[in-house]
Structures are given as C-alpha cells and as structure tokens.
PDB file of C-alpha atoms and ligand atoms in Angstrom:
ATOM      1  CA  MET A   1      -0.006  -0.005   0.006  1.00  0.00           C
ATOM      2  CA  ALA A   2       1.425   3.399  -0.987  1.00  0.00           C
ATOM      3  CA  ARG A   3       2.182   5.493   2.106  1.00  0.00           C
ATOM      4  CA  VAL A   4       0.504   8.727   0.953  1.00  0.00           C
ATOM      5  CA  ALA A   5      -1.941   7.225  -1.524  1.00  0.00           C
ATOM      6  CA  ASP A   6      -4.033   9.834  -3.345  1.00  0.00           C
ATOM      7  CA  LYS A   7      -3.003  12.685  -1.077  1.00  0.00           C
ATOM      8  CA  ILE A   8      -2.747  16.055  -2.784  1.00  0.00           C
ATOM      9  CA  ALA A   9       0.660  17.527  -1.930  1.00  0.00           C
ATOM     10  CA  LEU A  10       2.003  20.996  -2.695  1.00  0.00           C
ATOM     11  CA  VAL A  11       5.804  21.330  -2.433  1.00  0.00           C
ATOM     12  CA  THR A  12       7.458  24.769  -2.625  1.00  0.00           C
ATOM     13  CA  GLY A  13      10.980  25.150  -3.969  1.00  0.00           C
ATOM     14  CA  ALA A  14      10.394  21.865  -5.811  1.00  0.00           C
ATOM     15  CA  ALA A  15      12.771  22.579  -8.701  1.00  0.00           C
ATOM     16  CA  SER A  16      15.959  21.675  -6.865  1.00  0.00           C
ATOM     17  CA  GLY A  17      17.589  19.806  -3.995  1.00  0.00           C
ATOM     18  CA  ILE A  18      15.393  18.716  -1.088  1.00  0.00           C
ATOM     19  CA  GLY A  19      12.150  20.041  -2.619  1.00  0.00           C
ATOM     20  CA  ARG A  20      12.722  18.091  -5.825  1.00  0.00           C
ATOM     21  CA  ALA A  21      13.553  14.899  -3.919  1.00  0.00           C
ATOM     22  CA  ALA A  22      10.496  15.396  -1.663  1.00  0.00           C
ATOM     23  CA  ALA A  23       8.141  15.912  -4.621  1.00  0.00           C
ATOM     24  CA  LEU A  24       9.433  12.750  -6.321  1.00  0.00           C
ATOM     25  CA  ALA A  25       9.324  10.699  -3.102  1.00  0.00           C
ATOM     26  CA  LEU A  26       5.761  11.798  -2.315  1.00  0.00           C
ATOM     27  CA  ALA A  27       4.684  10.860  -5.847  1.00  0.00           C
ATOM     28  CA  HIS A  28       6.498   7.533  -5.558  1.00  0.00           C
ATOM     29  CA  GLU A  29       4.405   6.847  -2.431  1.00  0.00           C
ATOM     30  CA  GLY A  30       1.130   7.629  -4.199  1.00  0.00           C
ATOM     31  CA  ALA A  31       0.611  11.399  -3.878  1.00  0.00           C
ATOM     32  CA  HIS A  32      -0.465  13.771  -6.630  1.00  0.00           C
ATOM     33  CA  VAL A  33       1.896  16.739  -6.623  1.00  0.00           C
ATOM     34  CA  ILE A  34       1.809  20.473  -7.192  1.00  0.00           C
ATOM     35  CA  ALA A  35       5.463  21.437  -7.732  1.00  0.00           C
ATOM     36  CA  THR A  36       6.004  25.157  -7.240  1.00  0.00           C
ATOM     37  CA  ASP A  37       9.128  27.311  -7.558  1.00  0.00           C
ATOM     38  CA  ILE A  38      10.366  30.665  -8.853  1.00  0.00           C
ATOM     39  CA  ASP A  39      12.219  28.445 -11.369  1.00  0.00           C
ATOM     40  CA  LEU A  40       9.255  27.322 -13.498  1.00  0.00           C
ATOM     41  CA  ASP A  41      11.373  25.255 -15.928  1.00  0.00           C
ATOM     42  CA  GLY A  42      12.838  23.296 -13.008  1.00  0.00           C
ATOM     43  CA  ALA A  43       9.375  22.734 -11.494  1.00  0.00           C
ATOM     44  CA  GLU A  44       8.036  21.649 -14.915  1.00  0.00           C
ATOM     45  CA  SER A  45      10.791  19.058 -15.238  1.00  0.00           C
ATOM     46  CA  VAL A  46       9.869  17.566 -11.818  1.00  0.00           C
ATOM     47  CA  ALA A  47       6.165  17.510 -12.764  1.00  0.00           C
ATOM     48  CA  ASP A  48       7.050  15.824 -16.097  1.00  0.00           C
ATOM     49  CA  GLU A  49       9.070  13.188 -14.276  1.00  0.00           C
ATOM     50  CA  ILE A  50       6.118  12.504 -11.948  1.00  0.00           C
ATOM     51  CA  ARG A  51       3.599  12.317 -14.813  1.00  0.00           C
ATOM     52  CA  ARG A  52       5.785   9.691 -16.506  1.00  0.00           C
ATOM     53  CA  THR A  53       5.047   7.477 -13.454  1.00  0.00           C
ATOM     54  CA  ASN A  54       1.291   7.865 -14.008  1.00  0.00           C
ATOM     55  CA  ARG A  55       0.715  10.200 -11.065  1.00  0.00           C
ATOM     56  CA  ARG A  56      -0.959  13.542 -11.597  1.00  0.00           C
ATOM     57  CA  ALA A  57       1.307  16.586 -11.249  1.00  0.00           C
ATOM     58  CA  ILE A  58       1.319  20.252 -12.211  1.00  0.00           C
ATOM     59  CA  ALA A  59       4.010  22.912 -11.987  1.00  0.00           C
ATOM     60  CA  LEU A  60       3.388  26.505 -10.944  1.00  0.00           C
ATOM     61  CA  LYS A  61       5.575  29.605 -10.862  1.00  0.00           C
ATOM     62  CA  HIS A  62       5.341  30.709  -7.253  1.00  0.00           C
ATOM     63  CA  ASP A  63       7.426  33.123  -5.207  1.00  0.00           C
ATOM     64  CA  VAL A  64       6.702  32.182  -1.579  1.00  0.00           C
ATOM     65  CA  SER A  65       7.400  35.708  -0.336  1.00  0.00           C
ATOM     66  CA  ARG A  66       4.394  37.060  -2.288  1.00  0.00           C
ATOM     67  CA  GLU A  67       0.974  36.739  -0.685  1.00  0.00           C
ATOM     68  CA  GLY A  68      -0.873  37.036  -4.015  1.00  0.00           C
ATOM     69  CA  GLU A  69       1.147  34.163  -5.531  1.00  0.00           C
ATOM     70  CA  TRP A  70       0.244  31.971  -2.540  1.00  0.00           C
ATOM     71  CA  ARG A  71      -3.431  32.690  -3.138  1.00  0.00           C
ATOM     72  CA  THR A  72      -3.044  31.780  -6.829  1.00  0.00           C
ATOM     73  CA  ALA A  73      -1.151  28.536  -5.990  1.00  0.00           C
ATOM     74  CA  ILE A  74      -3.730  27.362  -3.436  1.00  0.00           C
ATOM     75  CA  ASP A  75      -6.646  28.287  -5.729  1.00  0.00           C
ATOM     76  CA  ALA A  76      -5.017  26.425  -8.649  1.00  0.00           C
ATOM     77  CA  THR A  77      -4.520  23.378  -6.419  1.00  0.00           C
ATOM     78  CA  VAL A  78      -8.126  23.298  -5.253  1.00  0.00           C
ATOM     79  CA  SER A  79      -9.512  23.904  -8.750  1.00  0.00           C
ATOM     80  CA  GLU A  80      -7.286  21.188 -10.326  1.00  0.00           C
ATOM     81  CA  PHE A  81      -7.385  18.563  -7.535  1.00  0.00           C
ATOM     82  CA  GLY A  82     -10.405  19.517  -5.390  1.00  0.00           C
ATOM     83  CA  ARG A  83      -8.486  19.880  -2.097  1.00  0.00           C
ATOM     84  CA  LEU A  84      -5.070  20.141  -0.425  1.00  0.00           C
ATOM     85  CA  ASP A  85      -3.863  17.417   2.006  1.00  0.00           C
ATOM     86  CA  VAL A  86      -0.109  18.049   2.368  1.00  0.00           C
ATOM     87  CA  LEU A  87       1.905  21.264   2.205  1.00  0.00           C
ATOM     88  CA  VAL A  88       5.713  21.169   2.279  1.00  0.00           C
ATOM     89  CA  ASN A  89       7.122  24.631   3.012  1.00  0.00           C
ATOM     90  CA  ASN A  90      10.571  23.922   1.609  1.00  0.00           C
ATOM     91  CA  ALA A  91      11.600  26.969  -0.481  1.00  0.00           C
ATOM     92  CA  GLY A  92      14.470  28.832   1.132  1.00  0.00           C
ATOM     93  CA  ILE A  93      17.739  30.622   0.570  1.00  0.00           C
ATOM     94  CA  GLY A  94      20.963  30.066   2.506  1.00  0.00           C
ATOM     95  CA  PRO A  95      23.300  32.998   2.316  1.00  0.00           C
ATOM     96  CA  SER A  96      26.013  33.491   4.926  1.00  0.00           C
ATOM     97  CA  LYS A  97      27.595  36.830   5.801  1.00  0.00           C
ATOM     98  CA  PRO A  98      29.567  38.253   8.701  1.00  0.00           C
ATOM     99  CA  LEU A  99      27.290  40.151  11.107  1.00  0.00           C
ATOM    100  CA  LEU A 100      29.033  43.483  10.508  1.00  0.00           C
ATOM    101  CA  GLU A 101      28.479  43.188   6.743  1.00  0.00           C
ATOM    102  CA  THR A 102      24.798  42.208   7.034  1.00  0.00           C
ATOM    103  CA  SER A 103      22.620  45.149   6.007  1.00  0.00           C
ATOM    104  CA  LEU A 104      19.023  45.517   7.044  1.00  0.00           C
ATOM    105  CA  GLU A 105      18.151  44.848   3.415  1.00  0.00           C
ATOM    106  CA  ASP A 106      20.106  41.542   3.527  1.00  0.00           C
ATOM    107  CA  TRP A 107      18.286  40.619   6.753  1.00  0.00           C
ATOM    108  CA  HIS A 108      14.839  41.390   5.316  1.00  0.00           C
ATOM    109  CA  GLY A 109      15.704  39.540   2.085  1.00  0.00           C
ATOM    110  CA  VAL A 110      16.302  36.327   4.035  1.00  0.00           C
ATOM    111  CA  MET A 111      13.305  36.811   6.326  1.00  0.00           C
ATOM    112  CA  ARG A 112      10.938  37.508   3.426  1.00  0.00           C
ATOM    113  CA  ILE A 113      11.609  34.111   1.838  1.00  0.00           C
ATOM    114  CA  ASN A 114      12.573  31.853   4.777  1.00  0.00           C
ATOM    115  CA  LEU A 115      10.146  33.126   7.430  1.00  0.00           C
ATOM    116  CA  ASP A 116       7.427  35.270   5.811  1.00  0.00           C
ATOM    117  CA  GLY A 117       7.147  32.620   3.068  1.00  0.00           C
ATOM    118  CA  VAL A 118       6.539  29.861   5.640  1.00  0.00           C
ATOM    119  CA  PHE A 119       4.107  32.040   7.617  1.00  0.00           C
ATOM    120  CA  LEU A 120       2.050  32.751   4.465  1.00  0.00           C
ATOM    121  CA  GLY A 121       2.135  29.066   3.532  1.00  0.00           C
ATOM    122  CA  VAL A 122       0.989  27.923   6.973  1.00  0.00           C
ATOM    123  CA  ARG A 123      -1.770  30.518   7.173  1.00  0.00           C
ATOM    124  CA  MET A 124      -3.153  29.840   3.713  1.00  0.00           C
ATOM    125  CA  GLY A 125      -2.515  26.126   3.960  1.00  0.00           C
ATOM    126  CA  VAL A 126      -4.440  25.843   7.229  1.00  0.00           C
ATOM    127  CA  GLU A 127      -7.257  27.976   5.802  1.00  0.00           C
ATOM    128  CA  ALA A 128      -7.560  25.640   2.806  1.00  0.00           C
ATOM    129  CA  MET A 129      -7.074  22.406   4.749  1.00  0.00           C
ATOM    130  CA  ARG A 130      -8.893  22.866   8.040  1.00  0.00           C
ATOM    131  CA  SER A 131     -11.792  20.678   8.934  1.00  0.00           C
ATOM    132  CA  LEU A 132     -15.046  22.590   9.428  1.00  0.00           C
ATOM    133  CA  PRO A 133     -18.406  21.206  10.604  1.00  0.00           C
ATOM    134  CA  SER A 134     -19.716  22.080   7.111  1.00  0.00           C
ATOM    135  CA  ARG A 135     -16.679  20.540   5.397  1.00  0.00           C
ATOM    136  CA  PRO A 136     -15.096  17.667   7.348  1.00  0.00           C
ATOM    137  CA  ARG A 137     -11.718  16.574   5.971  1.00  0.00           C
ATOM    138  CA  GLN A 138     -11.645  13.342   3.972  1.00  0.00           C
ATOM    139  CA  ARG A 139      -8.006  12.851   4.944  1.00  0.00           C
ATOM    140  CA  PRO A 140      -6.083  14.446   7.827  1.00  0.00           C
ATOM    141  CA  GLY A 141      -3.983  17.431   6.740  1.00  0.00           C
ATOM    142  CA  SER A 142      -0.216  17.719   7.267  1.00  0.00           C
ATOM    143  CA  ILE A 143       2.095  20.696   6.925  1.00  0.00           C
ATOM    144  CA  VAL A 144       5.863  20.094   6.922  1.00  0.00           C
ATOM    145  CA  ASN A 145       8.155  23.080   7.405  1.00  0.00           C
ATOM    146  CA  LEU A 146      11.844  22.949   6.461  1.00  0.00           C
ATOM    147  CA  SER A 147      13.829  24.499   9.302  1.00  0.00           C
ATOM    148  CA  SER A 148      17.476  23.477   9.843  1.00  0.00           C
ATOM    149  CA  ILE A 149      19.976  22.427  12.494  1.00  0.00           C
ATOM    150  CA  LEU A 150      20.660  26.166  12.392  1.00  0.00           C
ATOM    151  CA  GLY A 151      17.181  26.639  13.822  1.00  0.00           C
ATOM    152  CA  LEU A 152      18.384  24.651  16.863  1.00  0.00           C
ATOM    153  CA  VAL A 153      22.005  25.704  17.344  1.00  0.00           C
ATOM    154  CA  GLY A 154      23.961  28.732  16.172  1.00  0.00           C
ATOM    155  CA  MET A 155      26.816  29.072  13.696  1.00  0.00           C
ATOM    156  CA  ALA A 156      29.065  32.062  13.032  1.00  0.00           C
ATOM    157  CA  GLU A 157      28.219  34.250  10.034  1.00  0.00           C
ATOM    158  CA  THR A 158      24.631  32.979   9.663  1.00  0.00           C
ATOM    159  CA  ALA A 159      22.717  35.543  11.771  1.00  0.00           C
ATOM    160  CA  ALA A 160      19.801  36.085   9.379  1.00  0.00           C
ATOM    161  CA  TYR A 161      19.560  32.461   8.226  1.00  0.00           C
ATOM    162  CA  SER A 162      19.678  31.040  11.776  1.00  0.00           C
ATOM    163  CA  ALA A 163      17.147  33.590  13.040  1.00  0.00           C
ATOM    164  CA  SER A 164      14.794  32.722  10.161  1.00  0.00           C
ATOM    165  CA  LYS A 165      15.086  28.986  10.813  1.00  0.00           C
ATOM    166  CA  GLY A 166      14.654  29.428  14.582  1.00  0.00           C
ATOM    167  CA  GLY A 167      11.509  31.384  13.706  1.00  0.00           C
ATOM    168  CA  VAL A 168      10.239  28.508  11.559  1.00  0.00           C
ATOM    169  CA  ARG A 169      10.732  26.134  14.495  1.00  0.00           C
ATOM    170  CA  LEU A 170       8.486  28.095  16.869  1.00  0.00           C
ATOM    171  CA  LEU A 171       6.026  29.174  14.188  1.00  0.00           C
ATOM    172  CA  THR A 172       5.534  25.435  13.668  1.00  0.00           C
ATOM    173  CA  LYS A 173       4.882  24.722  17.342  1.00  0.00           C
ATOM    174  CA  SER A 174       2.519  27.663  17.935  1.00  0.00           C
ATOM    175  CA  THR A 175       0.428  26.951  14.860  1.00  0.00           C
ATOM    176  CA  ALA A 176       0.394  23.206  15.552  1.00  0.00           C
ATOM    177  CA  LEU A 177      -1.062  23.897  19.015  1.00  0.00           C
ATOM    178  CA  GLU A 178      -3.641  26.275  17.608  1.00  0.00           C
ATOM    179  CA  CYS A 179      -4.761  23.767  14.968  1.00  0.00           C
ATOM    180  CA  ALA A 180      -5.025  21.010  17.600  1.00  0.00           C
ATOM    181  CA  GLU A 181      -6.948  23.225  20.007  1.00  0.00           C
ATOM    182  CA  LYS A 182      -9.399  24.311  17.314  1.00  0.00           C
ATOM    183  CA  GLY A 183      -9.943  20.778  15.994  1.00  0.00           C
ATOM    184  CA  TYR A 184      -8.779  21.624  12.463  1.00  0.00           C
ATOM    185  CA  ASP A 185      -7.342  18.121  11.846  1.00  0.00           C
ATOM    186  CA  VAL A 186      -4.125  19.607  10.455  1.00  0.00           C
ATOM    187  CA  ARG A 187      -0.764  18.550  11.932  1.00  0.00           C
ATOM    188  CA  ILE A 188       2.271  20.835  11.581  1.00  0.00           C
ATOM    189  CA  ASN A 189       5.859  19.667  12.157  1.00  0.00           C
ATOM    190  CA  SER A 190       9.355  20.897  11.320  1.00  0.00           C
ATOM    191  CA  ILE A 191      12.379  19.114   9.846  1.00  0.00           C
ATOM    192  CA  HIS A 192      15.920  20.074  10.830  1.00  0.00           C
ATOM    193  CA  PRO A 193      18.454  18.808   8.288  1.00  0.00           C
ATOM    194  CA  GLY A 194      22.197  18.887   8.834  1.00  0.00           C
ATOM    195  CA  PHE A 195      24.349  19.940   5.878  1.00  0.00           C
ATOM    196  CA  THR A 196      22.792  18.269   2.866  1.00  0.00           C
ATOM    197  CA  TRP A 197      24.593  18.001  -0.466  1.00  0.00           C
ATOM    198  CA  THR A 198      22.270  20.078  -2.637  1.00  0.00           C
ATOM    199  CA  PRO A 199      22.869  23.027  -4.997  1.00  0.00           C
ATOM    200  CA  MET A 200      22.447  25.342  -1.941  1.00  0.00           C
ATOM    201  CA  VAL A 201      25.412  23.802  -0.128  1.00  0.00           C
ATOM    202  CA  GLN A 202      27.394  23.195  -3.323  1.00  0.00           C
ATOM    203  CA  SER A 203      27.278  26.892  -4.175  1.00  0.00           C
ATOM    204  CA  ALA A 204      28.087  27.859  -0.567  1.00  0.00           C
ATOM    205  CA  VAL A 205      31.190  25.668  -0.732  1.00  0.00           C
ATOM    206  CA  LYS A 206      32.204  27.422  -3.974  1.00  0.00           C
ATOM    207  CA  ARG A 207      31.719  30.835  -2.327  1.00  0.00           C
ATOM    208  CA  MET A 208      33.771  29.842   0.713  1.00  0.00           C
ATOM    209  CA  ALA A 209      36.720  28.499  -1.299  1.00  0.00           C
ATOM    210  CA  SER A 210      39.839  30.641  -1.060  1.00  0.00           C
ATOM    211  CA  ALA A 211      43.603  30.457  -1.527  1.00  0.00           C
ATOM    212  CA  GLU A 212      43.935  28.826   1.930  1.00  0.00           C
ATOM    213  CA  ALA A 213      41.170  26.234   1.525  1.00  0.00           C
ATOM    214  CA  ASP A 214      39.971  24.829  -1.781  1.00  0.00           C
ATOM    215  CA  GLU A 215      36.485  23.386  -2.360  1.00  0.00           C
ATOM    216  CA  GLU A 216      37.542  19.845  -1.444  1.00  0.00           C
ATOM    217  CA  ALA A 217      39.034  21.015   1.876  1.00  0.00           C
ATOM    218  CA  ILE A 218      35.853  22.918   2.751  1.00  0.00           C
ATOM    219  CA  ARG A 219      33.668  19.956   1.826  1.00  0.00           C
ATOM    220  CA  THR A 220      35.818  17.716   4.045  1.00  0.00           C
ATOM    221  CA  ALA A 221      35.566  20.184   6.945  1.00  0.00           C
ATOM    222  CA  LEU A 222      31.763  20.393   6.624  1.00  0.00           C
ATOM    223  CA  THR A 223      31.503  16.601   6.416  1.00  0.00           C
ATOM    224  CA  ALA A 224      33.562  16.272   9.605  1.00  0.00           C
ATOM    225  CA  LEU A 225      30.881  18.224  11.540  1.00  0.00           C
ATOM    226  CA  HIS A 226      28.597  15.177  11.193  1.00  0.00           C
ATOM    227  CA  PRO A 227      29.450  12.251  13.524  1.00  0.00           C
ATOM    228  CA  LEU A 228      28.136   9.747  10.951  1.00  0.00           C
ATOM    229  CA  GLY A 229      30.958  10.872   8.665  1.00  0.00           C
ATOM    230  CA  ARG A 230      28.979  12.176   5.718  1.00  0.00           C
ATOM    231  CA  MET A 231      26.689  15.013   4.706  1.00  0.00           C
ATOM    232  CA  GLY A 232      23.009  14.287   4.171  1.00  0.00           C
ATOM    233  CA  THR A 233      21.485  13.576   0.796  1.00  0.00           C
ATOM    234  CA  ALA A 234      18.268  15.153  -0.472  1.00  0.00           C
ATOM    235  CA  ASP A 235      16.710  11.670  -0.292  1.00  0.00           C
ATOM    236  CA  ASP A 236      17.564  11.406   3.437  1.00  0.00           C
ATOM    237  CA  ILE A 237      15.438  14.496   4.038  1.00  0.00           C
ATOM    238  CA  ALA A 238      12.710  13.504   1.566  1.00  0.00           C
ATOM    239  CA  ALA A 239      12.202  10.290   3.580  1.00  0.00           C
ATOM    240  CA  ALA A 240      11.354  12.431   6.621  1.00  0.00           C
ATOM    241  CA  VAL A 241       8.960  14.547   4.537  1.00  0.00           C
ATOM    242  CA  VAL A 242       7.096  11.420   3.404  1.00  0.00           C
ATOM    243  CA  TYR A 243       6.879  10.160   6.981  1.00  0.00           C
ATOM    244  CA  LEU A 244       5.469  13.449   8.310  1.00  0.00           C
ATOM    245  CA  ALA A 245       3.089  13.761   5.327  1.00  0.00           C
ATOM    246  CA  SER A 246       1.770  10.240   5.863  1.00  0.00           C
ATOM    247  CA  ASP A 247      -0.688   8.975   8.469  1.00  0.00           C
ATOM    248  CA  GLU A 248       2.218   6.948  10.001  1.00  0.00           C
ATOM    249  CA  SER A 249       3.006  10.145  11.934  1.00  0.00           C
ATOM    250  CA  SER A 250      -0.606  10.776  12.960  1.00  0.00           C
ATOM    251  CA  PHE A 251       0.337  11.301  16.645  1.00  0.00           C
ATOM    252  CA  MET A 252       3.013  13.917  15.812  1.00  0.00           C
ATOM    253  CA  THR A 253       2.327  17.625  15.794  1.00  0.00           C
ATOM    254  CA  GLY A 254       4.478  20.572  16.836  1.00  0.00           C
ATOM    255  CA  ALA A 255       7.463  18.226  16.759  1.00  0.00           C
ATOM    256  CA  GLU A 256      10.940  18.757  15.341  1.00  0.00           C
ATOM    257  CA  LEU A 257      12.494  15.933  13.364  1.00  0.00           C
ATOM    258  CA  VAL A 258      16.278  16.248  13.359  1.00  0.00           C
ATOM    259  CA  ILE A 259      17.979  14.528  10.409  1.00  0.00           C
ATOM    260  CA  ASP A 260      21.615  15.531  10.826  1.00  0.00           C
ATOM    261  CA  GLY A 261      23.952  12.559  11.131  1.00  0.00           C
ATOM    262  CA  GLY A 262      24.434  13.446  14.798  1.00  0.00           C
ATOM    263  CA  TYR A 263      25.545  17.084  14.161  1.00  0.00           C
ATOM    264  CA  SER A 264      23.457  18.523  17.007  1.00  0.00           C
ATOM    265  CA  ALA A 265      23.821  15.593  19.413  1.00  0.00           C
ATOM    266  CA  ARG A 266      27.059  16.833  20.974  1.00  0.00           C
TER     267      ARG A 266
HETATM  268  N1  NAD B 301      20.955  21.891   1.956  1.00  0.00           N
HETATM  269  C1  NAD B 301      21.124  21.975   3.294  1.00  0.00           C
HETATM  270  O1  NAD B 301      22.199  21.695   3.839  1.00  0.00           O
HETATM  271  C2  NAD B 301      19.972  22.381   4.167  1.00  0.00           C
HETATM  272  C3  NAD B 301      20.116  22.228   5.540  1.00  0.00           C
HETATM  273  C4  NAD B 301      19.075  22.604   6.376  1.00  0.00           C
HETATM  274  C5  NAD B 301      17.927  23.163   5.839  1.00  0.00           C
HETATM  275  N2  NAD B 301      17.823  23.318   4.491  1.00  0.00           N
HETATM  276  C6  NAD B 301      16.597  23.938   3.980  1.00  0.00           C
HETATM  277  O2  NAD B 301      15.985  23.074   3.045  1.00  0.00           O
HETATM  278  C7  NAD B 301      15.286  23.849   2.071  1.00  0.00           C
HETATM  279  C8  NAD B 301      15.715  23.415   0.682  1.00  0.00           C
HETATM  280  O3  NAD B 301      17.099  23.640   0.541  1.00  0.00           O
HETATM  281  P1  NAD B 301      17.982  23.006  -0.632  1.00  0.00           P
HETATM  282  O4  NAD B 301      19.289  22.689  -0.034  1.00  0.00           O
HETATM  283  O5  NAD B 301      17.218  21.972  -1.348  1.00  0.00           O
HETATM  284  O6  NAD B 301      18.170  24.304  -1.550  1.00  0.00           O
HETATM  285  P2  NAD B 301      18.241  24.498  -3.129  1.00  0.00           P
HETATM  286  O7  NAD B 301      18.904  25.824  -3.317  1.00  0.00           O
HETATM  287  O8  NAD B 301      18.841  23.321  -3.798  1.00  0.00           O
HETATM  288  O9  NAD B 301      16.705  24.581  -3.557  1.00  0.00           O
HETATM  289  C9  NAD B 301      15.890  25.651  -3.101  1.00  0.00           C
HETATM  290  C10 NAD B 301      14.786  25.873  -4.104  1.00  0.00           C
HETATM  291  O10 NAD B 301      13.989  26.960  -3.614  1.00  0.00           O
HETATM  292  C11 NAD B 301      13.695  27.818  -4.704  1.00  0.00           C
HETATM  293  N3  NAD B 301      13.428  29.167  -4.216  1.00  0.00           N
HETATM  294  C12 NAD B 301      14.315  30.109  -3.781  1.00  0.00           C
HETATM  295  N4  NAD B 301      13.659  31.230  -3.448  1.00  0.00           N
HETATM  296  C13 NAD B 301      12.346  31.004  -3.668  1.00  0.00           C
HETATM  297  C14 NAD B 301      11.179  31.792  -3.526  1.00  0.00           C
HETATM  298  N5  NAD B 301      11.221  33.056  -3.097  1.00  0.00           N
HETATM  299  N6  NAD B 301       9.981  31.232  -3.821  1.00  0.00           N
HETATM  300  C15 NAD B 301       9.914  29.955  -4.279  1.00  0.00           C
HETATM  301  N7  NAD B 301      10.978  29.173  -4.478  1.00  0.00           N
HETATM  302  C16 NAD B 301      12.197  29.695  -4.172  1.00  0.00           C
HETATM  303  C17 NAD B 301      14.905  27.770  -5.617  1.00  0.00           C
HETATM  304  O11 NAD B 301      14.599  28.179  -6.934  1.00  0.00           O
HETATM  305  C18 NAD B 301      15.286  26.275  -5.494  1.00  0.00           C
HETATM  306  O12 NAD B 301      14.634  25.513  -6.495  1.00  0.00           O
HETATM  307  C19 NAD B 301      15.597  25.304   2.386  1.00  0.00           C
HETATM  308  O13 NAD B 301      14.538  25.851   3.166  1.00  0.00           O
HETATM  309  C20 NAD B 301      16.856  25.212   3.218  1.00  0.00           C
HETATM  310  O14 NAD B 301      17.052  26.314   4.060  1.00  0.00           O
HETATM  311  C21 NAD B 301      18.811  22.948   3.635  1.00  0.00           C
END
C-alpha cells in the first residue's frame, strides 16, 4: 500500500535539492503533486518526471514571499485537484555573511523568503485544509516546514539564516497547538536537516573556497561536523517529509524531526 496514496501535496521550492527529492518521493508513495518554484522550468521538469510514473502533477511559478502568488497557488490546487492534504514549506535561501556586513536589506531579504514565506504558507494552507463542521476533511492534513539544524544551534556568520530557521521552528509549534486546540485536523511539524549536499550547499562551498582552503578542503571540513561521517542527501530528508506527510506520523504535531547525522547531538 502506498504510504501517501491519493493525497494532494504541494511542495514549494520543488525545482531543486530537497524540494525536488520530496516531490518525487511523495509521488512515488502515491501522492499527486503540485510542484511550485520561482524556477518554473525546473518545477516543470519535476512535474514531467512525476507524470511519466502515471501520477498527476502540475508545476506553478510561485514566489513564496508574495501573498498574491500563494493565493493563486492554493486556488489552482483546489480547482485542479479539489483539495489540499499536504503542504511542504521547503523553499528557502541560505546566504552566509559576517554580522558586521549584514545590512538591514540583507536581513529582510532572508526573512521575506525563509520566514514570511513559511508564515504565508501555513496561514493559507491551514485555511484551505482545516476541517469545518460544514466541510469535514476526507483525509487528515499535514504541513511540513523545512527548518534546519541552524534553527536549533547557532553558527558564526549565519545571523539572518539562523534567526529565520529558529523562527520557523516556533512558528511550527505555535500553529500546531492552535490547529489542535481548534480541531482543524491539520498537523504541523518541522524538519531540521544537517548539511545536505544540494545546489544550496554546493554553491556555498564554492563561495567559501579561497587560496587557503579549496572546495575539497571545505567539503571535508563540513563533512567532519557530522558524527556519521557524511553530509546528508536530499533523499535522506525526503524520507522524513514522506513520513510526516503520511498517516504513519498521525500522533506527531508541533514536533521537530532532526535529520543531521548526529551534528546537534554533541
Ligand atoms: N541543503 C542543506 O544543507 C539544508 C540544511 C538545512 C535546511 N535546508 C533547507 O531546506 C530547504 C531546501 O534547501 P535546498 O538545499 O534543497 O536548496 P536548493 O537551493 O537546492 O533549492 C531551493 C529551491 O527553492 C527555490 N526558491 C528560492 N527562493 C524562492 C522563492 N522566493 N519562492 C519559491 N521558491 C524559491 C529555488 O529556486 C530552489 O529551487 C531550504 O529551506 C533550506 O534552508 C537545507
């Protein structure tokens, strides 16, 4: 039996890395997928790959920092598929900058995507998914928010990113409690990946390379932060997304799932 059979799942930032892997893994386990991203070509290629496996999928151009584009994405989902069961708030950016070089504009740029984007997704997702006496849910709803180990512990030169991911962690808990209290039948949980070998980390490694440390040396140093001796893969994180999206996790809400090879255990 497929683990998320016939659930309707919207994944943001689905063109690349963790979002792409999550969209494919959800489809593999029986979901129909709305793949959204600012990179429409990338989202289209994920939707094409899913349709080749006989699941339904559409791609949408969607900037998560824009309220109007959220409205359009949710409306398109409901008009195409009739409802929304799973929302994966994955889109994010991962710049790093020394504190003294971080302008207010830099700060707001990160917050707009990583925190405002998740807030808008949760608010509109809950609005679309909640169970009402007049409209009881056919399937329980699940929202999965991508935070980070940097939403749990700090790291130098990541002030804005860490603050945004810490915000996602507690936004998750507060909204999960509110949904439970109000009987909406929507669970909300966060995932906290360690360094995961995606285009985000690959380009960060390129940026950090210098005369003293080449890309290979930086990759080795980042790997060494993880007691299991490797960085994560997008599929490691996608497995957690499928679990939280599925009814296997039906007693989890407001929880934080840490998938970090032991990074934050010491
Ligand atoms: N890779 C890691 O090590 C790691 C670790 C912890 C948490 N995360 C989080 O996981 C999520 C995915 O990261 P990734 O490593 O797959 O990154 P990635 O850069 O490979 O993919 C991010 C995707 O988000 C899209 N995106 C960027 N801004 C957007 C916007 N405003 N609206 C919609 N889409 C937008 C990009 O086009 C891209 O397709 C992010 O929230 C990231 O912070 C990643």
